[in-house]
């Protein structure tokens, strides 16, 4: 058995895949080895994955690069999805956030130590969107806990691995690649260039690896109106689930806020750098220094068409034109039916443009000393330092075509303008006592709001209609389509730069791990022990840009035609509006009536000035004509602001409105300090064919949370005033035992059992979100008394904790061939849910009269996920000679069943968010001396995106089945030169979502096929 292990370690080192196979004991993979057999390619990659699993001390799966700079897929996440139990979400069509066995609580490490990724600064999940895949040699996925692991996720841990100098051949190593990437929707060719230089002489070595890439990832969106980052319907947006009576008053159905179709394109510029230095300082001491850097800029641009209800709740906005067969009754007894076809008032017919500019940067440095004098004691001392920053700047402009009554402060279309406004010309109606006028928002636009827009999503892709109707507007009698085709029809409805974010995170760690091996012990073969100190801080700041309007002294986040002067923050010494007058100049009086309709008096009508006057859509920017909405039919096209005008949203706002005020949003900003001190002991044992380890890890956590307390709402915005900070400090301790057993039934047949407790910190928003205190005036104390409140974060929440059980069988039928089956069970102690807590907040006179009810995240009930993983990796060369020996396959299937004490609007028990019950991969490959080819298909069944709730009347949002086909073909021109072609989503699949039932479609993301042609050199 020992001879087999040594042979495996030699092969592993020779293929330059992992200098540190098991993060728990790095020195095991750094023994002095003399034999080298260099093997690369698909077979070598599969062989290393098989060997990693076979020799691991717990349940582990792996991916490894086929050669320098060549992971098997476009992104790390895309490669990881080939592992049983791994599911990925897609961002702009590429793999992003990763789940293990249906759970997002995934811990990540870099070469065995926790690291900071700029895309997950304040979360507990795994998202590798900012990490260039060319810099990695592979990844190990730990599914059962080990006390010696640095990171413990609830569902598992992913250890990403970069190359180090001693992984390379002696002497110089040079590698480089260049490729052009083409998208079927974006129609652009994007470059990626990477290179590696390394040198080592078995005593000292260095390695420099770098990559730069540009991509334009295009997606077409259609369906329910939503412009969020990834095109989903947010958990706090209930607008799409009003329980509005349909044609039959006894039937309720979904009424979306509106319907949209738009094109979105994400321009990514990503740079990465990996530096590594190794030196054998003495025969027993090795120094390893690593530095990993990544920087990414992302412009997420989108522009297109929408019509919506402007957040109004009137019942006749949209009604169903026929129902689907599915139905349910909610807990209030309302009968709901599914619907895909609507007829809707175009209450707000518009174009829109939006940009989210993300800048993400992270650096992770590590220095370690490894001690091994070929005696019984070996160990490691390691120090790491990490910094990460992430910023997002958001900007949008809406181009409205309808000028209908806004219903507030304004009589008729338009808004009231001051007398000296350039918009108060002779054609405008003077209605104010100072000469102010009511101006149309869009004099050339559509004024007739009696026509109907139709929307039918019952087919494969939606069909819009109603644009051929003839309407009367500012340009006379024309069809709606003709109005949409005229630039003169559009005015600026609103513009803003809001919910901008700045994240800053740091992490410092010190750790030491040691192993003592017993030569002649009858049962215990080795003992691991160690300790670790980790200090992590995160600051999350959210803000909006406010403009100042000198005529009224008002300020506003929303620069919009429906925002009016006269609110509290405006200058009372300036005129805020005018009283309405009749043709004689006398103030118009309106009757005041009581509940019975009796006239009790009269009132004057004061009209506030509109902050944003009527403005053409092309007043400050270029506009573009958009008529390509992918497979969506029926929309003639719209004029929209070129979204590139908003790339620098602050400069754009300043160009239009002058200097901007940065207004922090305390309700979404927070700071968290998370310090962990952990120590562990792990005993390795062996008795005949039984091997295993028993360990215990203790984690002592100190938590410091800085919450903001929100005050009153700020006018013309979605933010609140900052009422101060509240600091909470708390500590908790976790005792985490683990047990892993492996029994070799034969040399090639192994069964495993794993058990362990796991703990992982929450997403930091759950702890640090703001406190909002509601107060009302009370005559008894002559003060503002607390009445209620809310918390978006709760410092008293416990981290996520779970018990994990694994049972598996593994049959190793060849060097690169294995069959495996596993049963898993994860019992989660509790989930964060929304509930009520009671806090004793003081009234404004300083006296506590509580406690009072606060809506807050609370410690809810738990749940469980259990299932089966089946996998087969087969290389036919392990069994046959000749042409068939060039083929192989890698197939797996995962069944993951989740349950929790929560039900949706229809009363059906909800699965875990993001968990697909069925996932499978089918990979077939061919490889000979000159050519290798791989065809890979990944499938996942429906997943819950947003959980519905009977309390809010909100239905659950799901993603439907999704499968994607990818391919790679590589031609080995010489021993040093490869040419290759990659294809991703080559069948151009799309993401379909639905509400509550599959036949009630919500929205689609149409992903493009992407093709890459490139070359690699190695020498």
Short mmCIF file of N, CA, C and O in Angstrom, two decimals, residues 641-689:
data_model
loop_
_atom_site.label_atom_id
_atom_site.label_comp_id
_atom_site.label_asym_id
_atom_site.label_seq_id
_atom_site.Cartn_x
_atom_site.Cartn_y
_atom_site.Cartn_z
N UNK A 641 -30.94 56.45 -25.04
CA UNK A 641 -29.63 57.04 -24.78
C UNK A 641 -28.57 55.96 -24.96
O UNK A 641 -28.72 54.83 -24.49
N UNK A 642 -27.52 56.29 -25.69
CA UNK A 642 -26.40 55.35 -25.84
C UNK A 642 -25.85 55.05 -24.45
O UNK A 642 -25.36 55.95 -23.76
N UNK A 643 -25.92 53.79 -23.99
CA UNK A 643 -25.48 53.52 -22.62
C UNK A 643 -24.02 53.85 -22.36
O UNK A 643 -23.64 54.08 -21.20
N UNK A 644 -23.20 53.91 -23.39
CA UNK A 644 -21.80 54.27 -23.18
C UNK A 644 -21.66 55.70 -22.67
O UNK A 644 -20.62 56.06 -22.08
N UNK A 645 -22.68 56.53 -22.88
CA UNK A 645 -22.65 57.89 -22.33
C UNK A 645 -22.62 57.85 -20.80
O UNK A 645 -22.20 58.83 -20.15
N UNK A 646 -23.06 56.75 -20.20
CA UNK A 646 -23.17 56.65 -18.76
C UNK A 646 -22.02 55.86 -18.13
O UNK A 646 -22.07 55.53 -16.95
N UNK A 647 -20.99 55.55 -18.92
CA UNK A 647 -19.88 54.76 -18.38
C UNK A 647 -19.28 55.44 -17.16
O UNK A 647 -18.92 54.78 -16.18
N UNK A 648 -19.13 56.75 -17.21
CA UNK A 648 -18.71 57.53 -16.04
C UNK A 648 -19.93 58.28 -15.55
O UNK A 648 -20.20 59.39 -15.97
N UNK A 649 -20.67 57.63 -14.65
CA UNK A 649 -21.97 58.17 -14.28
C UNK A 649 -21.85 59.50 -13.53
O UNK A 649 -22.69 60.38 -13.68
N UNK A 650 -20.81 59.67 -12.72
CA UNK A 650 -20.64 60.93 -12.01
C UNK A 650 -20.38 62.07 -12.99
O UNK A 650 -20.97 63.15 -12.87
N UNK A 651 -19.50 61.85 -13.97
CA UNK A 651 -19.21 62.89 -14.96
C UNK A 651 -20.46 63.26 -15.74
O UNK A 651 -20.68 64.44 -16.06
N UNK A 652 -21.29 62.25 -16.03
CA UNK A 652 -22.52 62.53 -16.77
C UNK A 652 -23.47 63.38 -15.93
O UNK A 652 -24.05 64.36 -16.42
N UNK A 653 -23.65 63.02 -14.67
CA UNK A 653 -24.54 63.79 -13.80
C UNK A 653 -24.02 65.22 -13.63
O UNK A 653 -24.81 66.17 -13.61
N UNK A 654 -22.71 65.36 -13.53
CA UNK A 654 -22.13 66.71 -13.37
C UNK A 654 -22.30 67.52 -14.64
O UNK A 654 -22.52 68.74 -14.58
N UNK A 655 -22.19 66.88 -15.78
CA UNK A 655 -22.37 67.59 -17.05
C UNK A 655 -23.77 68.18 -17.15
O UNK A 655 -23.97 69.29 -17.65
N UNK A 656 -24.75 67.43 -16.68
CA UNK A 656 -26.14 67.85 -16.81
C UNK A 656 -26.57 68.79 -15.70
O UNK A 656 -27.21 69.82 -15.94
N UNK A 657 -26.19 68.48 -14.46
CA UNK A 657 -26.74 69.20 -13.31
C UNK A 657 -25.70 69.96 -12.49
O UNK A 657 -26.04 70.57 -11.48
N UNK A 658 -24.44 69.91 -12.87
CA UNK A 658 -23.42 70.55 -12.07
C UNK A 658 -22.93 69.64 -10.96
O UNK A 658 -23.15 68.42 -10.98
N UNK A 659 -22.25 70.24 -9.99
CA UNK A 659 -21.62 69.46 -8.92
C UNK A 659 -22.65 68.60 -8.20
O UNK A 659 -23.78 69.03 -7.93
N UNK A 660 -22.25 67.37 -7.89
CA UNK A 660 -23.13 66.41 -7.22
C UNK A 660 -22.72 66.26 -5.75
O UNK A 660 -21.55 66.41 -5.38
N UNK A 661 -23.70 65.92 -4.95
CA UNK A 661 -23.46 65.64 -3.53
C UNK A 661 -23.54 64.14 -3.31
O UNK A 661 -24.52 63.50 -3.70
N UNK A 662 -22.49 63.59 -2.72
CA UNK A 662 -22.47 62.16 -2.40
C UNK A 662 -23.23 61.95 -1.10
O UNK A 662 -22.80 62.39 -0.04
N UNK A 663 -24.37 61.25 -1.17
CA UNK A 663 -25.24 61.06 -0.01
C UNK A 663 -25.21 59.59 0.38
O UNK A 663 -25.68 58.73 -0.35
N UNK A 664 -24.62 59.29 1.52
CA UNK A 664 -24.54 57.91 1.98
C UNK A 664 -25.92 57.36 2.32
O UNK A 664 -26.79 58.07 2.83
N UNK A 665 -26.08 56.07 2.06
CA UNK A 665 -27.33 55.38 2.38
C UNK A 665 -27.09 54.50 3.62
O UNK A 665 -26.63 53.37 3.51
N UNK A 666 -27.41 55.01 4.80
CA UNK A 666 -27.10 54.27 6.02
C UNK A 666 -27.83 52.95 6.14
O UNK A 666 -27.36 52.04 6.81
N UNK A 667 -28.97 52.85 5.49
CA UNK A 667 -29.72 51.60 5.60
C UNK A 667 -29.04 50.40 4.99
O UNK A 667 -29.39 49.26 5.29
N UNK A 668 -28.05 50.64 4.11
CA UNK A 668 -27.37 49.53 3.45
C UNK A 668 -25.87 49.49 3.71
O UNK A 668 -25.16 48.66 3.16
N UNK A 669 -25.37 50.38 4.56
CA UNK A 669 -23.94 50.47 4.83
C UNK A 669 -23.64 49.88 6.21
O UNK A 669 -24.45 50.01 7.14
N UNK A 670 -22.47 49.28 6.36
CA UNK A 670 -22.10 48.68 7.63
C UNK A 670 -20.61 48.38 7.66
O UNK A 670 -19.91 48.45 6.64
N UNK A 671 -20.13 48.02 8.83
CA UNK A 671 -18.76 47.55 9.00
C UNK A 671 -18.75 46.35 9.91
O UNK A 671 -19.52 46.29 10.88
N UNK A 672 -17.91 45.38 9.61
CA UNK A 672 -17.83 44.15 10.40
C UNK A 672 -16.37 43.77 10.59
O UNK A 672 -15.57 43.82 9.64
N UNK A 673 -16.02 43.42 11.82
CA UNK A 673 -14.73 42.84 12.12
C UNK A 673 -14.92 41.41 12.61
O UNK A 673 -15.74 41.17 13.51
N UNK A 674 -14.24 40.47 12.00
CA UNK A 674 -14.41 39.05 12.31
C UNK A 674 -13.04 38.46 12.62
O UNK A 674 -12.22 38.28 11.74
N UNK A 675 -12.81 38.17 13.90
CA UNK A 675 -11.54 37.58 14.33
C UNK A 675 -11.80 36.14 14.77
O UNK A 675 -12.71 35.87 15.58
N UNK A 676 -10.99 35.21 14.26
CA UNK A 676 -11.12 33.80 14.61
C UNK A 676 -9.78 33.26 15.10
O UNK A 676 -8.75 33.47 14.46
N UNK A 677 -9.83 32.57 16.23
CA UNK A 677 -8.68 31.83 16.72
C UNK A 677 -9.09 30.37 16.80
O UNK A 677 -10.06 30.01 17.47
N UNK A 678 -8.37 29.52 16.06
CA UNK A 678 -8.75 28.11 16.00
C UNK A 678 -7.54 27.23 16.27
O UNK A 678 -6.39 27.63 16.02
N UNK A 679 -7.82 26.04 16.78
CA UNK A 679 -6.78 25.06 17.02
C UNK A 679 -7.39 23.68 16.83
O UNK A 679 -8.59 23.47 17.03
N UNK A 680 -6.54 22.73 16.42
CA UNK A 680 -7.07 21.42 16.09
C UNK A 680 -6.08 20.33 16.44
O UNK A 680 -4.87 20.56 16.58
N UNK A 681 -6.62 19.15 16.59
CA UNK A 681 -5.84 17.92 16.71
C UNK A 681 -6.51 16.87 15.85
O UNK A 681 -7.75 16.75 15.86
N UNK A 682 -5.71 16.14 15.11
CA UNK A 682 -6.26 15.11 14.22
C UNK A 682 -5.37 13.87 14.30
O UNK A 682 -4.17 13.95 14.06
N UNK A 683 -5.97 12.74 14.63
CA UNK A 683 -5.25 11.48 14.79
C UNK A 683 -5.48 10.63 13.55
O UNK A 683 -6.62 10.41 13.13
N UNK A 684 -4.40 10.15 12.93
CA UNK A 684 -4.49 9.22 11.81
C UNK A 684 -4.27 7.80 12.33
O UNK A 684 -3.38 7.57 13.17
N UNK A 685 -5.04 6.88 11.85
CA UNK A 685 -4.92 5.51 12.33
C UNK A 685 -5.04 4.53 11.17
O UNK A 685 -5.55 4.85 10.09
N UNK A 686 -4.55 3.32 11.40
CA UNK A 686 -4.58 2.27 10.39
C UNK A 686 -4.60 0.92 11.10
O UNK A 686 -3.82 0.67 12.03
N UNK A 687 -5.52 0.08 10.64
CA UNK A 687 -5.63 -1.28 11.18
C UNK A 687 -5.99 -2.20 10.03
O UNK A 687 -7.14 -2.25 9.59
N UNK A 688 -5.01 -2.90 9.50
CA UNK A 688 -5.26 -3.74 8.34
C UNK A 688 -5.64 -2.89 7.15
O UNK A 688 -4.90 -1.96 6.75
N UNK A 689 -6.80 -3.17 6.59
CA UNK A 689 -7.28 -2.42 5.42
C UNK A 689 -8.07 -1.17 5.80
O UNK A 689 -8.58 -0.48 4.93
#
